mmCIF file of C-alpha atoms in Angstrom:
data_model
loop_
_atom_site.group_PDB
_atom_site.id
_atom_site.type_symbol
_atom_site.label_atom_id
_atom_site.label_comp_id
_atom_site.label_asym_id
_atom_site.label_seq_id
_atom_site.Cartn_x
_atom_site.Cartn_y
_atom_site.Cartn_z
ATOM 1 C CA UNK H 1 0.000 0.000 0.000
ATOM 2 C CA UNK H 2 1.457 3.006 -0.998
ATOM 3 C CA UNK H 3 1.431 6.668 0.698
ATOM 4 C CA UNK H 4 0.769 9.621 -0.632
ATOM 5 C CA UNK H 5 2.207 12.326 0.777
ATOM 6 C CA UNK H 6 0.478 15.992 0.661
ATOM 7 C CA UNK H 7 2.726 17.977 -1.644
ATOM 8 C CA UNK H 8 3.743 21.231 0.644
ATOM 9 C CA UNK H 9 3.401 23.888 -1.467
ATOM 10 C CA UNK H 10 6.647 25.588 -3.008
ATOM 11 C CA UNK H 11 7.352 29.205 -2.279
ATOM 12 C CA UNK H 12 9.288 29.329 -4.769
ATOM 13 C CA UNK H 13 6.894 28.459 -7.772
ATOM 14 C CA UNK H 14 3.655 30.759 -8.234
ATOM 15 C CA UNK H 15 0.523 29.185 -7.139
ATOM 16 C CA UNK H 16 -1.143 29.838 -10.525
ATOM 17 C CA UNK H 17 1.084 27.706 -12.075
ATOM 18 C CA UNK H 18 2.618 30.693 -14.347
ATOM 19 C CA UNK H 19 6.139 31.107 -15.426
ATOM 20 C CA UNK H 20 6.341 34.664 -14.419
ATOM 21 C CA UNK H 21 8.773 33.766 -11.331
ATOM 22 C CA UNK H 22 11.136 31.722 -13.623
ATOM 23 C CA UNK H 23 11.510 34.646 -16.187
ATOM 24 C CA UNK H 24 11.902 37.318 -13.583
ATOM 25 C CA UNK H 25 14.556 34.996 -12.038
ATOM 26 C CA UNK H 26 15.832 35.133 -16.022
ATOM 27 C CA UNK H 27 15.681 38.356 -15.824
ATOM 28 C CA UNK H 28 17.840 39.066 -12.720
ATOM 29 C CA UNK H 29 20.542 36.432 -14.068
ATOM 30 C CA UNK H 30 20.739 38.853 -17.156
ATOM 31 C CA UNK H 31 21.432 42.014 -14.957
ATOM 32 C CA UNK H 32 24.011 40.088 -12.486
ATOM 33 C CA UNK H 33 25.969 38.846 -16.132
ATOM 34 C CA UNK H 34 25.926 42.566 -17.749
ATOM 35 C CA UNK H 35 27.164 43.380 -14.609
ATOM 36 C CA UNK H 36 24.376 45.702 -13.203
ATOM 37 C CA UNK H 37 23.407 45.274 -9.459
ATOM 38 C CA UNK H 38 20.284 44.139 -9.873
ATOM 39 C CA UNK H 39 19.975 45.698 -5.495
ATOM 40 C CA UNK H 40 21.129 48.979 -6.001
ATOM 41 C CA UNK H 41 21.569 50.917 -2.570
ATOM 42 C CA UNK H 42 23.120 53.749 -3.097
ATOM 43 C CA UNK H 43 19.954 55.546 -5.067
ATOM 44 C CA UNK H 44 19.220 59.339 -3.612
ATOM 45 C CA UNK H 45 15.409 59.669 -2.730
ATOM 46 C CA UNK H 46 15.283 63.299 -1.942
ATOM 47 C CA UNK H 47 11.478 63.324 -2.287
ATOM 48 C CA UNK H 48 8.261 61.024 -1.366
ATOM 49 C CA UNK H 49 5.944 61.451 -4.401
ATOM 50 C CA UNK H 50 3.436 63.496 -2.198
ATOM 51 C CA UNK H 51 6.008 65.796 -1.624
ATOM 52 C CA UNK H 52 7.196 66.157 -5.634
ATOM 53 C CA UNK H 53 3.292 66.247 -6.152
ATOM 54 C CA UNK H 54 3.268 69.950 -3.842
ATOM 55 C CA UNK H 55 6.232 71.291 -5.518
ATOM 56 C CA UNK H 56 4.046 72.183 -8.778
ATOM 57 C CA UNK H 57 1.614 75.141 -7.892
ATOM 58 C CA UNK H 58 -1.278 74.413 -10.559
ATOM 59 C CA UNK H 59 -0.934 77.549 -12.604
ATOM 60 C CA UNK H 60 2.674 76.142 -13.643
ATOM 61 C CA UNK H 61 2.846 73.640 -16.547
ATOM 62 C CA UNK H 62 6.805 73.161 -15.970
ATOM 63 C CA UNK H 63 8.236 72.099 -12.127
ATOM 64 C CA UNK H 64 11.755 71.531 -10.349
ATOM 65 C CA UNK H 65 13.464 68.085 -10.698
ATOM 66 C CA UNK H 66 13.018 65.682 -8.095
ATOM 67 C CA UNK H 67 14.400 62.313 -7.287
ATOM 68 C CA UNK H 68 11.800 59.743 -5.555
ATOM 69 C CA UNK H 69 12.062 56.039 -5.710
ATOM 70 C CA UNK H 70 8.692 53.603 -5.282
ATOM 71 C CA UNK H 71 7.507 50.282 -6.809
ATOM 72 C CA UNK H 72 6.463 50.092 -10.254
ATOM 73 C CA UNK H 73 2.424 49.335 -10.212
ATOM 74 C CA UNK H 74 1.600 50.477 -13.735
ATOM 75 C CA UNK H 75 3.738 50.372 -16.804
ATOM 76 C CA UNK H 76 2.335 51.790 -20.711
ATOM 77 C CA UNK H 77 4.996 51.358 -23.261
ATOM 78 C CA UNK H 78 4.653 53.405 -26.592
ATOM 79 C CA UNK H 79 7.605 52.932 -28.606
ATOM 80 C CA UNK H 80 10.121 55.001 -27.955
ATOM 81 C CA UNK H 81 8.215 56.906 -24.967
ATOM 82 C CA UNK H 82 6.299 55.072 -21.615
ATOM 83 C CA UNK H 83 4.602 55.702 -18.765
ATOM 84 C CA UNK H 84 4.747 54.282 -15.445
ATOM 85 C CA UNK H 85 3.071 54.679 -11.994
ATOM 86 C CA UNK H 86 5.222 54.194 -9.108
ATOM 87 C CA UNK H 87 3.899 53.874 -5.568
ATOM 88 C CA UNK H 88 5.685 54.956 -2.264
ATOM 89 C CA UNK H 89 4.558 55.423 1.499
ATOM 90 C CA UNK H 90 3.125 59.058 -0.048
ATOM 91 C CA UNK H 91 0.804 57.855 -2.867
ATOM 92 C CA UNK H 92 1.260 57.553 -6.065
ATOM 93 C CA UNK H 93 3.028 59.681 -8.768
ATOM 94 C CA UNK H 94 3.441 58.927 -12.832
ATOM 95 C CA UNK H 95 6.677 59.504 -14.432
ATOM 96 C CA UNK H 96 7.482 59.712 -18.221
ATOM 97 C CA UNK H 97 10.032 58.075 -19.630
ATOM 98 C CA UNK H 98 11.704 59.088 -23.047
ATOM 99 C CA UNK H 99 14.405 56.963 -25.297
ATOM 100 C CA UNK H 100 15.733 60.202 -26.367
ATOM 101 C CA UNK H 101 16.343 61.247 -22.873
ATOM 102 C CA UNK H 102 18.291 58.469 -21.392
ATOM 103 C CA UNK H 103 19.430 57.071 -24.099
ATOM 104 C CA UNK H 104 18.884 54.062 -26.013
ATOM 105 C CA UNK H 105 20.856 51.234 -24.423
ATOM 106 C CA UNK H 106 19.035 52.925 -21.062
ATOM 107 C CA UNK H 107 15.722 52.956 -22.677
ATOM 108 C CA UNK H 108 16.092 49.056 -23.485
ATOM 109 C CA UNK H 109 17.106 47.918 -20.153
ATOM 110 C CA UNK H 110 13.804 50.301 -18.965
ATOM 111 C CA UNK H 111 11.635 48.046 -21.267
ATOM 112 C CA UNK H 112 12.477 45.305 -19.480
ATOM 113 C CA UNK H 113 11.723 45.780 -16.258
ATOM 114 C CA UNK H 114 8.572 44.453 -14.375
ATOM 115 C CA UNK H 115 5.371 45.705 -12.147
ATOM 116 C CA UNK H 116 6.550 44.968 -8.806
ATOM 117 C CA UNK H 117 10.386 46.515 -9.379
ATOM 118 C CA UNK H 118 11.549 49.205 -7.235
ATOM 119 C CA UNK H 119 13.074 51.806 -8.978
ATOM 120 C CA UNK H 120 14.318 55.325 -8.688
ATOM 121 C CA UNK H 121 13.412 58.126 -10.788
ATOM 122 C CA UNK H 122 15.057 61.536 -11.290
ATOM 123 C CA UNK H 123 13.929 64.716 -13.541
ATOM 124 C CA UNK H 124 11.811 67.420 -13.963
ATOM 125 C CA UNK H 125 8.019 67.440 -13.102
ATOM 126 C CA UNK H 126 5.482 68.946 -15.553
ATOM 127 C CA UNK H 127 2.005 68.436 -16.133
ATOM 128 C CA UNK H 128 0.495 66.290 -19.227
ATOM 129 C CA UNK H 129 -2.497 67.593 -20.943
ATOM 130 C CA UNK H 130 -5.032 65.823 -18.923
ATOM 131 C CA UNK H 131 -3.232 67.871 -16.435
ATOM 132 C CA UNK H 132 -1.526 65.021 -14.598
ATOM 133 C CA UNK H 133 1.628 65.900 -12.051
ATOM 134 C CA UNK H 134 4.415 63.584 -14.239
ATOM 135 C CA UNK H 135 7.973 63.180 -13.856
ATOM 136 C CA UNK H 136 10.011 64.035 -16.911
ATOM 137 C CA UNK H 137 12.558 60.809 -16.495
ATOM 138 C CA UNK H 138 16.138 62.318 -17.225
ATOM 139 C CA UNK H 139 17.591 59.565 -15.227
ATOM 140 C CA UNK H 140 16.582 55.971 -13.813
ATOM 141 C CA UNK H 141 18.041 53.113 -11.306
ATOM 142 C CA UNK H 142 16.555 49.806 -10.747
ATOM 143 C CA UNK H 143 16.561 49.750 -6.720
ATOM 144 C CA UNK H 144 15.327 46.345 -6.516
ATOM 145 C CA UNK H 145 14.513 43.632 -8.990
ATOM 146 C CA UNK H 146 11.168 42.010 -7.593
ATOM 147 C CA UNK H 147 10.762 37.915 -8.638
ATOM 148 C CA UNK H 148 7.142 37.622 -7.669
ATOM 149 C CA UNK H 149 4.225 39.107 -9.461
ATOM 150 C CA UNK H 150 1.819 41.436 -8.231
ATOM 151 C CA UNK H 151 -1.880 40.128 -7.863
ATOM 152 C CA UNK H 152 -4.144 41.602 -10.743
ATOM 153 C CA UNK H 153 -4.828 44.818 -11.132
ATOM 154 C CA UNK H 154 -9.022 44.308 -11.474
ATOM 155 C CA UNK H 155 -9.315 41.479 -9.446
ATOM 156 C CA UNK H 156 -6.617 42.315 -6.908
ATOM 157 C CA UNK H 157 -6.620 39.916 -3.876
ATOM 158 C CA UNK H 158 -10.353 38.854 -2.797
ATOM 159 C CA UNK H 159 -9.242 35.468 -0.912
ATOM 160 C CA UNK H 160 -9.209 36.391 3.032
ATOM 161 C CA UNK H 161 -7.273 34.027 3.987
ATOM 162 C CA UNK H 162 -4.359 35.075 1.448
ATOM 163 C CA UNK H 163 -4.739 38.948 2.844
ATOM 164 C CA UNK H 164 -4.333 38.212 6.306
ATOM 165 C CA UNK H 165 -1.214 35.292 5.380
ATOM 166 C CA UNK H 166 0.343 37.970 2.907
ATOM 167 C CA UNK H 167 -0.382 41.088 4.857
ATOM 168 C CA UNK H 168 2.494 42.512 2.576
ATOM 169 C CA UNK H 169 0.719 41.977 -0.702
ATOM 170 C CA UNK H 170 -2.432 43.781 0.778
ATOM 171 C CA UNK H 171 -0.376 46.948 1.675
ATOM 172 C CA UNK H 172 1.393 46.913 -1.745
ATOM 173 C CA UNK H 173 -2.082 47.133 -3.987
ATOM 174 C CA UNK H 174 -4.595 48.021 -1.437
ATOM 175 C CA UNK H 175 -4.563 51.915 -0.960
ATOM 176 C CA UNK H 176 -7.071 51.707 1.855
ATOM 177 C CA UNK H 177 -5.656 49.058 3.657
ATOM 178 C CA UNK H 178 -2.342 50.994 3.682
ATOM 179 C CA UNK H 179 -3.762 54.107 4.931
ATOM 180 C CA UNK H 180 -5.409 52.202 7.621
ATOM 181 C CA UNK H 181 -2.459 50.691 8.838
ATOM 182 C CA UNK H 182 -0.566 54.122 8.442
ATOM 183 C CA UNK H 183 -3.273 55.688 10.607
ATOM 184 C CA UNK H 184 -3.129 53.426 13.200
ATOM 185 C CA UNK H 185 0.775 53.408 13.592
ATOM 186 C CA UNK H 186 0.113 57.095 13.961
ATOM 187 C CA UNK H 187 -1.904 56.710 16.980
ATOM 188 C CA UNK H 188 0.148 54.361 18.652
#
């Protein structure tokens, strides 16, 4: 008679049985062979992104440059210009990213970086025409290269039981759930 043993489930593998983790892992080898430090830890935040989001009165169109760093949580590519959202303790602030600007060896490392990633960001702030505070990317530095995917963007975590286990993933792409646990921290 044989036994079957309950498989334990493997950190290291996503539950959904995608390959995401295994080319993000690819993805990290690539950076450690072309030499780049995929943990960068010398990157300058000077500003959160609520602070760069005050430094543009809303009669300007054009801002000072700021440096703020944050997790990617939305990423638009357009050819040889993109947009991304990045996400700090302050909220949320969307920087623009030219090829002509940083350069197009830059520009195709950029492309391949993931939601998730922690990066730092560095330029000028202006306002689009929907009249969106942006970051005018004159400079960029992957702070940390992250392996595992976010949850969905629509769906976003529904299972209980995977909120309270992953309390991290719940503060990462729930904005109310942060600002709950922000506000209580406060009061303690």
């Amino acid at each position: 008679m044989s036994q079957e043993q309950p498989q334990e489930n493997d950190s290291s593998v996503p539950l959904d049985g995608s390959d995401q983790f295994a080319v993000r892992q690819a993805k990290l080898d690539q950076l450690r062979e072309a030499g780049q430090d995929p943990y960068l830890s010398n990157w300058e935040q000077i500003h959160t992104s609520g602070e760069a989001l005050k430094l543009l009165p809303e009669e300007e169109e054009e801002g000072p440059e700021v440096s703020v760093a944050g997790r990617i949580v939305a990423f638009r590519l357009m050819g040889k210009a993109s947009f991304l959202k990045i996400i700090d303790r302050d909220g949320k602030i969307q920087s623009y990213v030219r090829k002509d600007e940083i350069g197009e060896e830059e520009y195709a490392r950029f492309k391949k970086l993931d939601l998730g990633d922690f990066i730092g960001i560095r330029g000028p702030l202006f306002r689009t025409k929907t009249g969106e505070i942006t970051i005018r990317a004159k400079e960029y530095g992957l702070v940390s290269k992250a392996l595992r995917p976010l949850p969905e963007k629509w769906h976003g975590l529904t299972d209980n039981d995977q909120i309270y286990r992953q309390r991290y993933l719940d503060l990462i792409v729930n904005e109310e759930s942060r600002k709950r646990f922000q506000d209580r921290s406060r009061v303690i």
